[in-house]
Amino acid sequence: MKNTESSNQCSNSARDWMKEALAIAGQASIDVPVGCVIIKDGKVIAAAHNRREEDKDPVGHAEILAIREAARAMDSWRLDDCTLFTTLEPCPMCAEAIIQTRIAALYYGAYDLKSGACGSAFNLFKQGRIYPVPDVIGGIEEEECQRILTRYFEANVRSNSNNLKQHPLPPDES
């Protein structure tokens, strides 16, 4: 990662954009509430929340959906000079999509110790890759981002205990 800083040093505008992503995350009905906004020249050009369950789409992560929308808005797969805000540290699939599309900066909220690819579980943002690596800043509005995820999983574990037999949670590795 380059130019990583803590959320305490983050600008107010970054916090405001993350609050936009949190609002988008709140629109998820049956999916894990992750929201993403992509900014270009101070304007939102794309916004999405997770839709894997809703769309029966295995790659329906908020970041992938927002990247697709931004590419259409810019009429290019290159998202140069764009900034992506997401409420959860991107997984390897989303992290690589961020790198491949040349997004300039990535801000995320909650850390994902199980599958985060910005350094928590993996680090795809190492310098020296053949593609430009965006600036990565984590922990923006971290508590609120974590809170909505915790509420979602607590509610779903309680209310969907029958589904857990079909889709068991992975064992805790702690």
Coordinates of N, CA, C and O in Angstrom, one line a residue:
M1 N 0.8 -1.2 0.0 CA 0.0 0.0 0.0 C 0.9 1.2 0.0 O 2.0 1.2 0.6
K2 N 0.4 2.3 -0.6 CA 1.2 3.5 -0.5 C 0.3 4.6 0.1 O -0.9 4.6 0.0
N3 N 1.0 5.5 0.7 CA 0.3 6.7 1.3 C -0.9 6.3 2.2 O -1.9 7.0 2.2
T4 N -0.7 5.3 3.0 CA -1.8 4.8 3.9 C -1.7 5.7 5.1 O -0.7 6.0 5.7
E5 N -2.9 6.2 5.5 CA -3.0 7.0 6.7 C -4.2 6.6 7.5 O -5.0 5.9 7.0
S6 N -4.2 6.9 8.8 CA -5.3 6.5 9.7 C -6.5 7.4 9.4 O -6.4 8.5 8.9
S7 N -7.6 7.0 9.8 CA -8.9 7.8 9.7 C -8.8 9.1 10.4 O -9.5 10.0 10.1
N8 N -8.0 9.2 11.5 CA -7.9 10.4 12.3 C -7.3 11.5 11.4 O -7.5 12.7 11.7
Q9 N -6.5 11.2 10.4 CA -5.9 12.2 9.6 C -6.7 12.4 8.3 O -6.3 13.2 7.4
C10 N -7.9 11.9 8.2 CA -8.7 11.9 7.0 C -9.4 13.2 6.9 O -9.9 13.8 7.8
S11 N -9.6 13.7 5.6 CA -10.4 14.9 5.4 C -11.8 14.7 5.7 O -12.4 13.6 5.6
N12 N -12.5 15.9 5.9 CA -14.0 15.8 6.1 C -14.7 15.3 4.9 O -15.7 14.6 5.0
S13 N -14.2 15.7 3.7 CA -14.8 15.2 2.5 C -14.8 13.7 2.3 O -15.7 13.1 1.9
A14 N -13.7 13.1 2.7 CA -13.6 11.7 2.7 C -14.6 11.0 3.6 O -15.3 10.1 3.3
R15 N -14.8 11.6 4.8 CA -15.8 11.1 5.7 C -17.2 11.3 5.1 O -18.1 10.4 5.2
D16 N -17.4 12.4 4.5 CA -18.7 12.7 3.8 C -19.0 11.6 2.7 O -20.1 11.1 2.6
W17 N -18.0 11.3 1.9 CA -18.2 10.3 0.8 C -18.5 9.0 1.4 O -19.3 8.2 0.9
M18 N -17.8 8.7 2.5 CA -18.0 7.4 3.2 C -19.4 7.3 3.7 O -20.1 6.2 3.7
K19 N -19.9 8.4 4.2 CA -21.3 8.4 4.7 C -22.3 8.2 3.6 O -23.3 7.5 3.7
E20 N -21.9 8.7 2.4 CA -22.7 8.3 1.2 C -22.7 6.8 0.9 O -23.7 6.2 0.6
A21 N -21.5 6.2 1.0 CA -21.4 4.8 0.8 C -22.2 4.0 1.9 O -22.9 3.0 1.6
L22 N -22.2 4.5 3.1 CA -23.0 3.9 4.2 C -24.5 4.0 3.8 O -25.2 3.0 4.1
A23 N -24.9 5.1 3.3 CA -26.4 5.2 2.9 C -26.7 4.2 1.8 O -27.8 3.6 1.9
I24 N -25.8 4.1 0.9 CA -26.0 3.1 -0.2 C -26.1 1.7 0.4 O -26.9 0.9 0.0
A25 N -25.2 1.4 1.3 CA -25.2 0.1 2.0 C -26.5 -0.2 2.6 O -27.0 -1.4 2.6
G26 N -27.1 0.8 3.2 CA -28.4 0.7 3.9 C -29.5 0.3 2.9 O -30.6 -0.2 3.4
Q27 N -29.3 0.4 1.6 CA -30.3 0.0 0.7 C -30.3 -1.5 0.4 O -31.3 -2.0 -0.3
A28 N -29.3 -2.2 0.8 CA -29.3 -3.7 0.6 C -30.4 -4.3 1.4 O -30.6 -4.1 2.6
S29 N -31.2 -5.1 0.7 CA -32.3 -5.7 1.4 C -32.0 -7.1 1.9 O -32.2 -7.3 3.1
I30 N -31.5 -8.0 1.1 CA -31.2 -9.3 1.6 C -29.7 -9.6 1.6 O -29.3 -10.7 2.0
D31 N -28.9 -8.7 1.0 CA -27.5 -8.9 0.9 C -26.7 -8.3 2.1 O -27.2 -7.5 2.8
V32 N -25.5 -8.7 2.2 CA -24.6 -8.1 3.2 C -24.5 -6.7 2.9 O -24.2 -6.3 1.7
P33 N -24.7 -5.8 3.9 CA -24.8 -4.3 3.6 C -23.4 -3.7 3.4 O -22.9 -3.1 4.3
V34 N -23.0 -3.8 2.2 CA -21.7 -3.1 1.8 C -22.1 -2.1 0.7 O -22.9 -2.4 -0.2
G35 N -21.7 -0.9 0.8 CA -22.0 0.2 -0.1 C -20.7 0.7 -0.7 O -19.6 0.7 -0.1
C36 N -20.8 1.3 -1.9 CA -19.7 1.8 -2.6 C -20.1 3.0 -3.5 O -21.2 3.0 -4.1
V37 N -19.3 4.0 -3.5 CA -19.5 5.2 -4.4 C -18.1 5.4 -5.1 O -17.1 5.3 -4.5
I38 N -18.2 5.9 -6.3 CA -17.0 6.3 -7.1 C -17.2 7.7 -7.4 O -18.2 8.2 -7.9
I39 N -16.1 8.5 -7.1 CA -16.2 9.9 -7.3 C -15.2 10.4 -8.4 O -14.1 9.8 -8.5
K40 N -15.6 11.3 -9.2 CA -14.7 11.9 -10.2 C -15.1 13.4 -10.3 O -16.2 13.8 -10.4
D41 N -14.0 14.2 -10.1 CA -14.2 15.7 -10.2 C -15.2 16.1 -9.1 O -16.1 17.0 -9.4
G42 N -15.2 15.5 -8.0 CA -16.1 16.0 -6.9 C -17.5 15.6 -7.0 O -18.4 16.0 -6.3
K43 N -17.8 14.6 -7.9 CA -19.2 14.2 -8.2 C -19.3 12.7 -8.1 O -18.4 12.0 -8.6
V44 N -20.4 12.1 -7.6 CA -20.6 10.7 -7.7 C -21.0 10.3 -9.1 O -21.9 10.8 -9.7
I45 N -20.2 9.4 -9.7 CA -20.5 8.9 -11.0 C -21.0 7.5 -11.0 O -21.5 7.0 -12.0
A46 N -20.9 6.9 -9.8 CA -21.5 5.5 -9.7 C -21.7 5.2 -8.2 O -20.9 5.7 -7.3
A47 N -22.7 4.4 -7.9 CA -23.0 4.0 -6.6 C -23.7 2.6 -6.6 O -24.5 2.4 -7.5
A48 N -23.3 1.7 -5.7 CA -23.9 0.4 -5.7 C -23.8 -0.2 -4.3 O -22.9 0.2 -3.5
H49 N -24.7 -1.2 -4.1 CA -24.6 -2.0 -2.9 C -24.5 -3.5 -3.3 O -24.8 -3.8 -4.5
N50 N -24.1 -4.3 -2.4 CA -24.0 -5.7 -2.7 C -25.4 -6.2 -3.2 O -26.4 -5.9 -2.7
R51 N -25.3 -7.1 -4.3 CA -26.5 -7.6 -4.9 C -26.4 -9.1 -5.2 O -27.0 -9.6 -6.2
R52 N -25.5 -9.8 -4.6 CA -25.2 -11.2 -4.9 C -26.5 -12.0 -4.7 O -26.9 -12.8 -5.7
E53 N -27.1 -11.9 -3.6 CA -28.3 -12.7 -3.3 C -29.5 -12.2 -4.2 O -30.2 -13.0 -4.8
E54 N -29.7 -10.9 -4.2 CA -30.8 -10.3 -4.9 C -30.8 -10.6 -6.4 O -31.8 -10.9 -7.0
D55 N -29.6 -10.5 -7.0 CA -29.5 -10.8 -8.5 C -29.0 -12.2 -8.8 O -28.9 -12.5 -10.0
K56 N -28.7 -13.0 -7.8 CA -28.2 -14.4 -8.0 C -26.9 -14.3 -8.8 O -26.7 -15.0 -9.8
D57 N -26.1 -13.3 -8.5 CA -24.9 -13.0 -9.2 C -23.6 -13.2 -8.3 O -23.4 -12.5 -7.3
P58 N -22.8 -14.2 -8.6 CA -21.7 -14.5 -7.8 C -20.7 -13.4 -7.6 O -19.9 -13.4 -6.7
V59 N -20.6 -12.5 -8.6 CA -19.7 -11.4 -8.5 C -20.4 -10.0 -8.3 O -19.9 -9.0 -8.5
G60 N -21.6 -10.1 -7.7 CA -22.4 -8.9 -7.5 C -22.0 -8.1 -6.2 O -22.8 -7.7 -5.4
H61 N -20.7 -7.9 -6.1 CA -20.2 -7.1 -4.9 C -20.4 -5.6 -5.3 O -20.3 -5.2 -6.5
A62 N -20.6 -4.8 -4.3 CA -20.8 -3.4 -4.4 C -19.7 -2.8 -5.3 O -20.0 -2.0 -6.2
E63 N -18.5 -3.1 -5.1 CA -17.4 -2.5 -5.8 C -17.4 -2.8 -7.3 O -17.2 -2.0 -8.2
I64 N -17.7 -4.1 -7.6 CA -17.7 -4.5 -9.0 C -18.9 -3.8 -9.7 O -18.7 -3.3 -10.8
L65 N -20.0 -3.8 -9.1 CA -21.2 -3.1 -9.7 C -21.0 -1.7 -9.9 O -21.3 -1.1 -10.9
A66 N -20.4 -1.0 -8.9 CA -20.1 0.4 -9.1 C -19.0 0.7 -10.2 O -19.1 1.6 -10.9
I67 N -18.0 -0.2 -10.2 CA -17.0 -0.1 -11.3 C -17.7 -0.2 -12.7 O -17.4 0.6 -13.6
R68 N -18.5 -1.1 -12.8 CA -19.2 -1.3 -14.1 C -20.0 0.0 -14.5 O -20.0 0.4 -15.6
E69 N -20.7 0.5 -13.5 CA -21.5 1.7 -13.7 C -20.6 2.9 -14.0 O -21.0 3.7 -14.9
A70 N -19.5 3.0 -13.3 CA -18.6 4.1 -13.6 C -18.0 4.0 -15.0 O -17.8 5.0 -15.7
A71 N -17.7 2.8 -15.4 CA -17.1 2.6 -16.8 C -18.1 3.0 -17.8 O -17.7 3.6 -18.8
R72 N -19.4 2.7 -17.6 CA -20.4 3.1 -18.5 C -20.5 4.7 -18.5 O -20.6 5.3 -19.6
A73 N -20.5 5.3 -17.4 CA -20.6 6.7 -17.3 C -19.4 7.4 -17.9 O -19.6 8.5 -18.5
M74 N -18.3 6.9 -17.8 CA -17.1 7.5 -18.5 C -16.8 7.0 -19.9 O -15.9 7.4 -20.5
D75 N -17.6 6.0 -20.3 CA -17.4 5.4 -21.6 C -16.0 4.9 -21.8 O -15.4 5.0 -22.8
S76 N -15.5 4.3 -20.7 CA -14.1 3.7 -20.7 C -13.9 2.8 -19.6 O -14.5 3.0 -18.5
W77 N -13.1 1.8 -19.8 CA -12.8 0.9 -18.7 C -11.7 1.5 -17.8 O -11.5 1.0 -16.6
R78 N -11.0 2.5 -18.2 CA -10.0 3.2 -17.4 C -10.7 4.2 -16.6 O -11.2 5.2 -17.1
L79 N -10.6 4.1 -15.3 CA -11.2 5.0 -14.4 C -10.2 5.9 -13.7 O -10.2 6.1 -12.5
D80 N -9.3 6.4 -14.6 CA -8.3 7.4 -14.2 C -8.9 8.5 -13.4 O -9.9 9.0 -13.7
D81 N -8.1 8.9 -12.4 CA -8.5 10.1 -11.6 C -9.8 9.9 -10.8 O -10.4 10.9 -10.3
C82 N -10.3 8.7 -10.6 CA -11.5 8.4 -9.8 C -11.0 7.9 -8.4 O -10.0 7.4 -8.2
T83 N -11.9 8.1 -7.5 CA -11.7 7.7 -6.1 C -12.9 6.8 -5.7 O -14.0 7.1 -6.0
L84 N -12.6 5.7 -5.1 CA -13.6 4.7 -4.7 C -13.7 4.7 -3.2 O -12.6 4.6 -2.5
F85 N -14.9 4.8 -2.7 CA -15.2 4.6 -1.3 C -16.0 3.4 -1.1 O -17.1 3.3 -1.7
T86 N -15.6 2.5 -0.2 CA -16.4 1.3 0.1 C -16.4 1.1 1.6 O -15.4 1.4 2.3
T87 N -17.5 0.6 2.1 CA -17.7 0.4 3.5 C -16.9 -0.7 4.1 O -16.8 -0.8 5.4
L88 N -16.5 -1.7 3.3 CA -15.7 -2.8 3.8 C -14.5 -3.0 2.9 O -14.5 -2.8 1.7
E89 N -13.4 -3.3 3.6 CA -12.1 -3.6 2.9 C -12.4 -4.6 1.7 O -13.0 -5.6 1.9
P90 N -12.0 -4.2 0.5 CA -12.3 -5.1 -0.6 C -11.6 -6.5 -0.5 O -10.5 -6.6 0.0
C91 N -12.4 -7.4 -1.1 CA -11.9 -8.8 -1.2 C -10.9 -8.9 -2.3 O -10.7 -7.9 -3.1
P92 N -10.2 -10.0 -2.6 CA -9.2 -10.1 -3.7 C -9.8 -9.8 -5.0 O -9.2 -9.1 -5.9
M93 N -11.0 -10.3 -5.3 CA -11.7 -10.0 -6.6 C -11.9 -8.5 -6.8 O -11.5 -8.0 -7.9
C94 N -12.4 -7.8 -5.8 CA -12.7 -6.4 -6.0 C -11.4 -5.6 -6.0 O -11.3 -4.6 -6.7
A95 N -10.5 -6.0 -5.2 CA -9.2 -5.3 -5.1 C -8.5 -5.3 -6.5 O -8.0 -4.3 -7.0
E96 N -8.5 -6.5 -7.1 CA -7.8 -6.6 -8.4 C -8.6 -5.8 -9.5 O -8.0 -5.1 -10.3
A97 N -9.9 -5.7 -9.4 CA -10.7 -4.9 -10.3 C -10.4 -3.4 -10.1 O -10.3 -2.7 -11.1
I98 N -10.2 -3.0 -8.9 CA -9.8 -1.6 -8.6 C -8.5 -1.3 -9.2 O -8.3 -0.3 -9.9
I99 N -7.5 -2.2 -9.1 CA -6.2 -2.0 -9.7 C -6.3 -2.0 -11.2 O -5.7 -1.1 -11.8
Q100 N -7.0 -2.9 -11.8 CA -7.0 -3.1 -13.2 C -7.7 -1.9 -13.9 O -7.4 -1.5 -15.0
T101 N -8.6 -1.2 -13.2 CA -9.3 -0.1 -13.8 C -8.6 1.2 -13.6 O -9.1 2.3 -14.0
R102 N -7.5 1.2 -12.9 CA -6.6 2.4 -12.7 C -7.3 3.4 -11.8 O -7.0 4.6 -11.9
I103 N -8.1 3.0 -10.9 CA -8.6 3.9 -9.9 C -7.5 4.5 -9.1 O -6.5 3.8 -8.7
A104 N -7.5 5.9 -8.9 CA -6.4 6.6 -8.3 C -6.3 6.4 -6.8 O -5.2 6.4 -6.2
A105 N -7.5 6.3 -6.1 CA -7.5 6.2 -4.6 C -8.6 5.4 -4.1 O -9.7 5.4 -4.7
L106 N -8.4 4.6 -3.1 CA -9.3 3.7 -2.5 C -9.4 4.1 -1.0 O -8.4 4.1 -0.3
Y107 N -10.6 4.3 -0.5 CA -10.9 4.5 0.9 C -11.9 3.5 1.3 O -12.9 3.2 0.6
Y108 N -11.6 2.8 2.5 CA -12.6 1.8 3.0 C -12.8 2.0 4.4 O -12.0 2.7 5.1
G109 N -13.9 1.5 4.9 CA -14.3 1.7 6.3 C -13.9 0.6 7.2 O -12.8 0.7 7.8
A110 N -14.6 -0.5 7.3 CA -14.3 -1.6 8.2 C -13.2 -2.5 7.6 O -13.1 -2.7 6.4
Y111 N -12.3 -3.0 8.4 CA -11.3 -3.9 8.0 C -11.9 -5.3 8.0 O -12.8 -5.6 8.8
D112 N -11.4 -6.1 7.0 CA -11.9 -7.5 6.9 C -10.8 -8.5 7.1 O -10.0 -8.7 6.3
L113 N -10.7 -9.0 8.4 CA -9.6 -9.8 8.8 C -9.6 -11.2 8.1 O -8.6 -11.9 8.1
K114 N -10.8 -11.6 7.6 CA -10.9 -12.9 6.9 C -10.5 -12.9 5.5 O -9.9 -13.8 5.0
S115 N -11.0 -11.8 4.7 CA -10.7 -11.8 3.3 C -10.3 -10.5 2.7 O -10.4 -10.3 1.5
G116 N -10.0 -9.5 3.6 CA -9.6 -8.2 3.1 C -8.3 -8.3 2.3 O -7.3 -8.9 2.8
A117 N -8.2 -7.6 1.2 CA -7.0 -7.7 0.3 C -6.2 -6.4 0.3 O -5.5 -6.2 -0.6
C118 N -6.4 -5.6 1.3 CA -5.6 -4.3 1.4 C -4.6 -4.4 2.5 O -4.1 -3.4 3.0
G119 N -4.4 -5.6 3.0 CA -3.4 -5.9 4.0 C -3.9 -6.6 5.2 O -3.1 -7.2 6.0
S120 N -5.2 -6.7 5.4 CA -5.7 -7.4 6.6 C -5.5 -9.0 6.5 O -5.0 -9.6 7.4
A121 N -5.9 -9.5 5.4 CA -5.7 -11.0 5.1 C -4.7 -11.2 4.0 O -4.0 -12.2 4.0
F122 N -4.8 -10.3 3.0 CA -3.9 -10.4 1.8 C -3.5 -9.0 1.5 O -4.1 -8.0 2.0
N123 N -2.5 -8.8 0.6 CA -2.2 -7.4 0.2 C -1.9 -7.4 -1.3 O -0.8 -7.8 -1.7
L124 N -2.9 -7.1 -2.1 CA -2.7 -7.0 -3.5 C -2.2 -5.6 -3.9 O -1.9 -5.4 -5.1
F125 N -2.1 -4.7 -3.0 CA -1.7 -3.3 -3.3 C -0.2 -3.0 -3.0 O 0.2 -1.9 -2.7
K126 N 0.6 -4.0 -3.2 CA 2.1 -3.9 -3.1 C 2.7 -3.1 -4.2 O 2.3 -3.3 -5.4
Q127 N 3.6 -2.2 -3.9 CA 4.3 -1.5 -5.0 C 5.1 -2.5 -5.8 O 5.5 -3.6 -5.3
G128 N 5.4 -2.2 -7.0 CA 6.2 -3.0 -7.9 C 5.4 -3.9 -8.8 O 6.0 -4.6 -9.7
R129 N 4.1 -3.8 -8.8 CA 3.3 -4.5 -9.8 C 3.4 -3.7 -11.1 O 3.8 -2.6 -11.1
I130 N 3.0 -4.4 -12.2 CA 3.1 -3.7 -13.5 C 2.0 -2.7 -13.7 O 2.1 -1.9 -14.6
Y131 N 1.0 -2.7 -12.8 CA -0.1 -1.8 -13.0 C 0.0 -0.7 -11.9 O 0.6 -1.0 -10.8
P132 N -0.5 0.5 -12.1 CA -0.4 1.5 -11.0 C -1.2 1.1 -9.8 O -2.3 0.5 -10.0
V133 N -0.7 1.3 -8.6 CA -1.4 0.9 -7.4 C -2.0 2.2 -6.8 O -1.3 3.2 -6.7
P134 N -3.3 2.2 -6.5 CA -3.9 3.4 -6.0 C -3.5 3.7 -4.5 O -3.0 2.8 -3.8
D135 N -3.6 4.9 -4.1 CA -3.5 5.2 -2.7 C -4.6 4.5 -2.0 O -5.7 4.4 -2.4
V136 N -4.2 3.9 -0.8 CA -5.2 3.1 0.0 C -5.3 3.7 1.4 O -4.2 3.8 2.1
I137 N -6.5 4.0 1.8 CA -6.6 4.6 3.2 C -7.8 3.8 3.8 O -8.9 3.9 3.3
G138 N -7.6 3.2 4.9 CA -8.6 2.4 5.6 C -9.0 3.0 6.9 O -8.4 3.9 7.4
G139 N -10.1 2.5 7.4 CA -10.6 2.9 8.7 C -11.5 4.2 8.7 O -11.7 4.8 9.8
I140 N -12.0 4.6 7.5 CA -12.8 5.8 7.4 C -14.2 5.4 7.9 O -14.8 4.5 7.4
E141 N -14.7 6.1 9.0 CA -16.0 5.8 9.6 C -16.1 4.3 9.9 O -17.1 3.7 9.8
E142 N -15.0 3.8 10.4 CA -14.9 2.4 10.7 C -15.9 1.9 11.6 O -16.5 0.8 11.4
E143 N -16.2 2.6 12.7 CA -17.1 2.1 13.7 C -18.5 1.9 13.1 O -19.2 0.9 13.3
E144 N -19.0 2.9 12.4 CA -20.3 2.8 11.8 C -20.4 1.7 10.7 O -21.3 0.9 10.6
C145 N -19.3 1.6 9.9 CA -19.2 0.5 8.9 C -19.3 -0.8 9.5 O -20.0 -1.7 9.0
Q146 N -18.5 -1.0 10.6 CA -18.5 -2.3 11.3 C -19.9 -2.6 12.0 O -20.4 -3.7 11.9
R147 N -20.5 -1.5 12.5 CA -21.8 -1.7 13.2 C -22.9 -2.2 12.2 O -23.6 -3.1 12.6
I148 N -23.0 -1.7 11.0 CA -24.0 -2.2 10.1 C -23.8 -3.6 9.7 O -24.7 -4.4 9.6
L149 N -22.5 -4.0 9.6 CA -22.2 -5.4 9.3 C -22.5 -6.3 10.5 O -23.1 -7.4 10.3
T150 N -22.2 -5.9 11.7 CA -22.4 -6.7 12.9 C -23.9 -6.9 13.0 O -24.4 -8.0 13.3
R151 N -24.7 -5.8 12.9 CA -26.2 -5.9 13.0 C -26.7 -6.9 12.0 O -27.6 -7.7 12.3
Y152 N -26.3 -6.8 10.8 CA -26.7 -7.7 9.7 C -26.5 -9.2 10.1 O -27.4 -10.0 10.0
F153 N -25.2 -9.5 10.4 CA -24.9 -10.9 10.7 C -25.6 -11.4 12.0 O -26.0 -12.5 12.0
E154 N -25.7 -10.5 13.0 CA -26.4 -11.0 14.2 C -27.9 -11.2 13.9 O -28.4 -12.3 14.3
A155 N -28.5 -10.4 13.1 CA -29.9 -10.6 12.7 C -30.1 -11.8 11.9 O -31.1 -12.6 12.1
N156 N -29.2 -12.1 11.0 CA -29.3 -13.2 10.1 C -29.0 -14.5 10.7 O -29.6 -15.5 10.4
V157 N -28.1 -14.5 11.6 CA -27.8 -15.8 12.4 C -28.9 -16.1 13.2 O -29.3 -17.3 13.3
R158 N -29.6 -15.1 13.9 CA -30.7 -15.4 14.7 C -31.9 -15.8 13.9 O -32.6 -16.8 14.2
S159 N -32.2 -15.1 12.9 CA -33.5 -15.3 12.1 C -33.4 -16.4 11.1 O -34.4 -16.9 10.6
N160 N -32.2 -16.8 10.7 CA -32.0 -17.8 9.6 C -31.3 -19.0 10.1 O -30.5 -19.5 9.3
S161 N -31.5 -19.4 11.3 CA -30.8 -20.6 11.8 C -31.0 -21.8 11.0 O -30.1 -22.6 10.9
N162 N -32.1 -21.9 10.3 CA -32.3 -23.1 9.4 C -31.4 -23.0 8.2 O -31.0 -24.0 7.6
N163 N -31.2 -21.8 7.7 CA -30.3 -21.6 6.5 C -28.9 -21.9 6.9 O -28.1 -22.3 6.0
L164 N -28.5 -21.8 8.1 CA -27.1 -22.1 8.5 C -26.8 -23.6 8.3 O -25.6 -23.9 8.1
K165 N -27.8 -24.4 8.3 CA -27.6 -25.8 8.0 C -27.2 -26.0 6.5 O -26.4 -26.8 6.2
Q166 N -27.9 -25.2 5.7 CA -27.6 -25.3 4.3 C -26.3 -24.5 3.9 O -25.5 -25.0 3.0
H167 N -26.0 -23.4 4.6 CA -24.9 -22.6 4.3 C -24.1 -22.3 5.6 O -24.2 -21.2 6.2
P168 N -23.4 -23.3 6.1 CA -22.8 -23.1 7.4 C -21.7 -22.0 7.4 O -21.0 -21.9 6.3
L169 N -21.6 -21.3 8.5 CA -20.5 -20.3 8.6 C -19.2 -21.1 8.7 O -19.1 -22.2 9.2
P170 N -18.1 -20.5 8.1 CA -16.8 -21.1 8.2 C -16.4 -21.1 9.7 O -16.8 -20.3 10.5
P171 N -15.5 -22.1 10.1 CA -15.1 -22.2 11.5 C -14.3 -21.0 11.8 O -13.5 -20.4 11.0
D172 N -14.4 -20.5 13.1 CA -13.6 -19.4 13.6 C -12.2 -19.9 13.7 O -11.9 -20.9 14.4
E173 N -11.2 -19.2 13.2 CA -9.8 -19.6 13.2 C -9.1 -19.0 14.4 O -7.8 -19.1 14.4
S174 N -9.8 -18.4 15.3 CA -9.0 -17.7 16.4 C -8.7 -18.7 17.5 O -9.0 -19.8 17.6

